[in-house]
Coordinates of C-alpha atoms and ligand atoms in Angstrom, one line a residue:
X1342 CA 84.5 99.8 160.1
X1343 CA 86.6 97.1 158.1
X1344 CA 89.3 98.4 156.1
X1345 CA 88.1 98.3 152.2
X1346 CA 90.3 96.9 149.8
X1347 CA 90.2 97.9 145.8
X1348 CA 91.2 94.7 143.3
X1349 CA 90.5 94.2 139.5
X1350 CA 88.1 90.9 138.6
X1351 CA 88.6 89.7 135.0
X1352 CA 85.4 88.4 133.2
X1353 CA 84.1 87.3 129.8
X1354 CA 81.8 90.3 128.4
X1355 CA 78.9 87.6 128.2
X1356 CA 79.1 87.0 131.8
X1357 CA 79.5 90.3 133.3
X1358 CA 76.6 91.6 130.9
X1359 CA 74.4 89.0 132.9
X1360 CA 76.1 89.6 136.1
X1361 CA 74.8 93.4 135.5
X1362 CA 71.2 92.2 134.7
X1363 CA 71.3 90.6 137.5
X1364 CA 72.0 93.3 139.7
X1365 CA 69.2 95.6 138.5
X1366 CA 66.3 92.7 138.7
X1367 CA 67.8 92.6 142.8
X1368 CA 68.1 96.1 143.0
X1369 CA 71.7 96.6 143.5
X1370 CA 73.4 99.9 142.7
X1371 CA 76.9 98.8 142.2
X1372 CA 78.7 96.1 141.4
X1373 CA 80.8 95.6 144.7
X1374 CA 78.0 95.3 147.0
X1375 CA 76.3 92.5 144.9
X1376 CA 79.7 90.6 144.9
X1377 CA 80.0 91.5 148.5
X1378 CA 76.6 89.3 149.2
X1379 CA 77.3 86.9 146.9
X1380 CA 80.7 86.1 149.1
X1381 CA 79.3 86.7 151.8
X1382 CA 75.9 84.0 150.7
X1383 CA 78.8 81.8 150.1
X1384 CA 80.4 82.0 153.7
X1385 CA 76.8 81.3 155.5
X1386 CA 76.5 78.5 153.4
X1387 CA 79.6 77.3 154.4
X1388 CA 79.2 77.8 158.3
X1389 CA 75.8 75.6 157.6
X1390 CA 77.7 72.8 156.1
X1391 CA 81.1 72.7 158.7
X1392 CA 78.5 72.9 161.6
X1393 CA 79.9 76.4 162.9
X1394 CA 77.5 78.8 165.4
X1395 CA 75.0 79.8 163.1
X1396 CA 71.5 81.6 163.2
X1397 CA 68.4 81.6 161.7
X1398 CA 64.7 81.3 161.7
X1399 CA 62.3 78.9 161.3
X1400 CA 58.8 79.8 160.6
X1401 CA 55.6 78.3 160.5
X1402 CA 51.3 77.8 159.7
X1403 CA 49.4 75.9 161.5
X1404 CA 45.8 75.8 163.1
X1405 CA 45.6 75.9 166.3
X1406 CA 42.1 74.1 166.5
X1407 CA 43.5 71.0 165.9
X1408 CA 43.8 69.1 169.1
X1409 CA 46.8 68.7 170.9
X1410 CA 48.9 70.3 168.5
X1411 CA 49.6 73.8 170.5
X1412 CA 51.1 71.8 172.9
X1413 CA 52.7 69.1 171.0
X1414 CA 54.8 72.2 169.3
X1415 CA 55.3 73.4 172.4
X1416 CA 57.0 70.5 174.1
X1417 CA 59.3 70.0 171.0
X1418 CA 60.2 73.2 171.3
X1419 CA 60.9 72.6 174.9
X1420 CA 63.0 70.1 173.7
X1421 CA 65.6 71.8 172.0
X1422 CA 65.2 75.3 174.4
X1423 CA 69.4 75.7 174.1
X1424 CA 68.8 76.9 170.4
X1425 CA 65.4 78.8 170.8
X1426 CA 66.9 82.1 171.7
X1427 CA 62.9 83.9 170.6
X1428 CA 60.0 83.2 169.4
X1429 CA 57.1 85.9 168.2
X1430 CA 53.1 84.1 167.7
X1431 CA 50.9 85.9 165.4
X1432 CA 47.2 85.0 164.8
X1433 CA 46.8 85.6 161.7
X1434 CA 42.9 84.8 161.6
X1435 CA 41.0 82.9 163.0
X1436 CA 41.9 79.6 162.7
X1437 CA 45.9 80.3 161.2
X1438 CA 48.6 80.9 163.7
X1439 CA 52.1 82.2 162.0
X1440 CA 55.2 81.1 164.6
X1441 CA 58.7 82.5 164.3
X1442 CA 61.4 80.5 166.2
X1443 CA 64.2 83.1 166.0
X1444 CA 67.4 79.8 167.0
X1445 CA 71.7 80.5 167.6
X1446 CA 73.5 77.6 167.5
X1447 CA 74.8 74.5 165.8
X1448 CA 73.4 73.7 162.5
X1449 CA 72.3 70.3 162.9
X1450 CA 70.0 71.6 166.0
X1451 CA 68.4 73.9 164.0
X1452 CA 67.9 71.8 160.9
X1453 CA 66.6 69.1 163.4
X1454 CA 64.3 71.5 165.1
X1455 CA 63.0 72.4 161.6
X1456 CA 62.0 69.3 160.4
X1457 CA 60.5 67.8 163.6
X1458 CA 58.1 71.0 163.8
X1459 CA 57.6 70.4 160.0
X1460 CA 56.7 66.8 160.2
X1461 CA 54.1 67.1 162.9
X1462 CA 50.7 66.5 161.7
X1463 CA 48.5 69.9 161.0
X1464 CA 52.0 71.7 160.7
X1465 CA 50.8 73.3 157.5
X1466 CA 54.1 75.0 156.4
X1467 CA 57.1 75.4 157.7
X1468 CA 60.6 76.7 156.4
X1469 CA 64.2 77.2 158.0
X1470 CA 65.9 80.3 156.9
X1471 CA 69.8 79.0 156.8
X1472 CA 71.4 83.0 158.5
X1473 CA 74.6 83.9 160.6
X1474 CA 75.5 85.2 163.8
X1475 CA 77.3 87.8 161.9
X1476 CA 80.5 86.9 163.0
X1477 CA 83.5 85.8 160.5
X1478 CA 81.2 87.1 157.2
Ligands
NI1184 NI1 47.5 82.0 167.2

C-alpha cells in the first residue's frame, strides 16, 4: 500500500461548508477520501486530454431488428479490435439489445470508436465512460 501523507488545506468557511454538503449528498465519510477522488477525477481527465493509455467503456441501445445493423456494429468494431479488450451483449427484451465495449488504449481510439457506434443509424444511445488503467492515479 502507498505510503499516506498528512497536510493541512486552508479554506474559506463558505466553501468548506459546501464542500461538506457535498460529501454527504455522495456519500462520503471523510473528507480525505472525497479530495482523494476529486484528484484523482482530475488526473483521468488529464490522461484523456494528453492522449495517455487509458480505459473505459462504451455502452449502448439498439434494436437488433433493424436490418444490417448487428453486423454493421460488428464490422466497426472489427475495425478498431486493438482497443476492444471485451465486450458483454445483453438482451434486454425483445427488441433492445444493451452492448458494453469494455476498450485500453489511446484516447482518440476510444472517443473515435464511440462516436462511430453512436452515429450509426438505429444506434439508439450510446455513451463513452472516460476511466483509467489504474496506473499513475
Ligand atoms: Ni440482443
Amino acid at each position: 500500500m502507498a505510503q499516506l501523507v498528512r497536510f493541512g488545506v486552508s479554506l474559506e468557511r463558505d466553501l468548506l461548508s459546501r464542500f461538506d454538503t457535498f460529501l454527504k449528498e455522495k456519500k462520503y465519510t471523510n473528507r480525505s477520501e472525497a479530495i482523494r477522488d476529486l484528484i484523482r477525477e482530475d488526473l483521468v481527465k488529464k490522461q484523456w486530454q494528453e492522449d495517455k493509455e487509458i480505459a473505459g467503456t462504451i455502452t449502448m441501445i439498439y434494436d437488433h431488428h433493424k436490418r444490417e445493423l448487428v453486423n454493421k456494429l460488428t464490422d466497426i468494431q472489427h475495425g478498431f479490435g486493438g482497443i476492444i479488450i471485451s465486450t458483454q451483449h445483453i438482451h434486454l427484451d425483445h427488441h433492445n439489445c444493451l452492448e458494453i465495449i469494455a476498450v485500453k488504449g489511446r484516447p482518440k481510439a476510444a472517443q473515435e470508436l464511440a462516436d462511430t457506434l453512436k452515429a450509426v443509424k438505429w444506434v439508439k444511445h450510446a455513451t463513452l465512460s472516460m476511466s483509467s488503467t489504474g496506473r499513475d492515479i
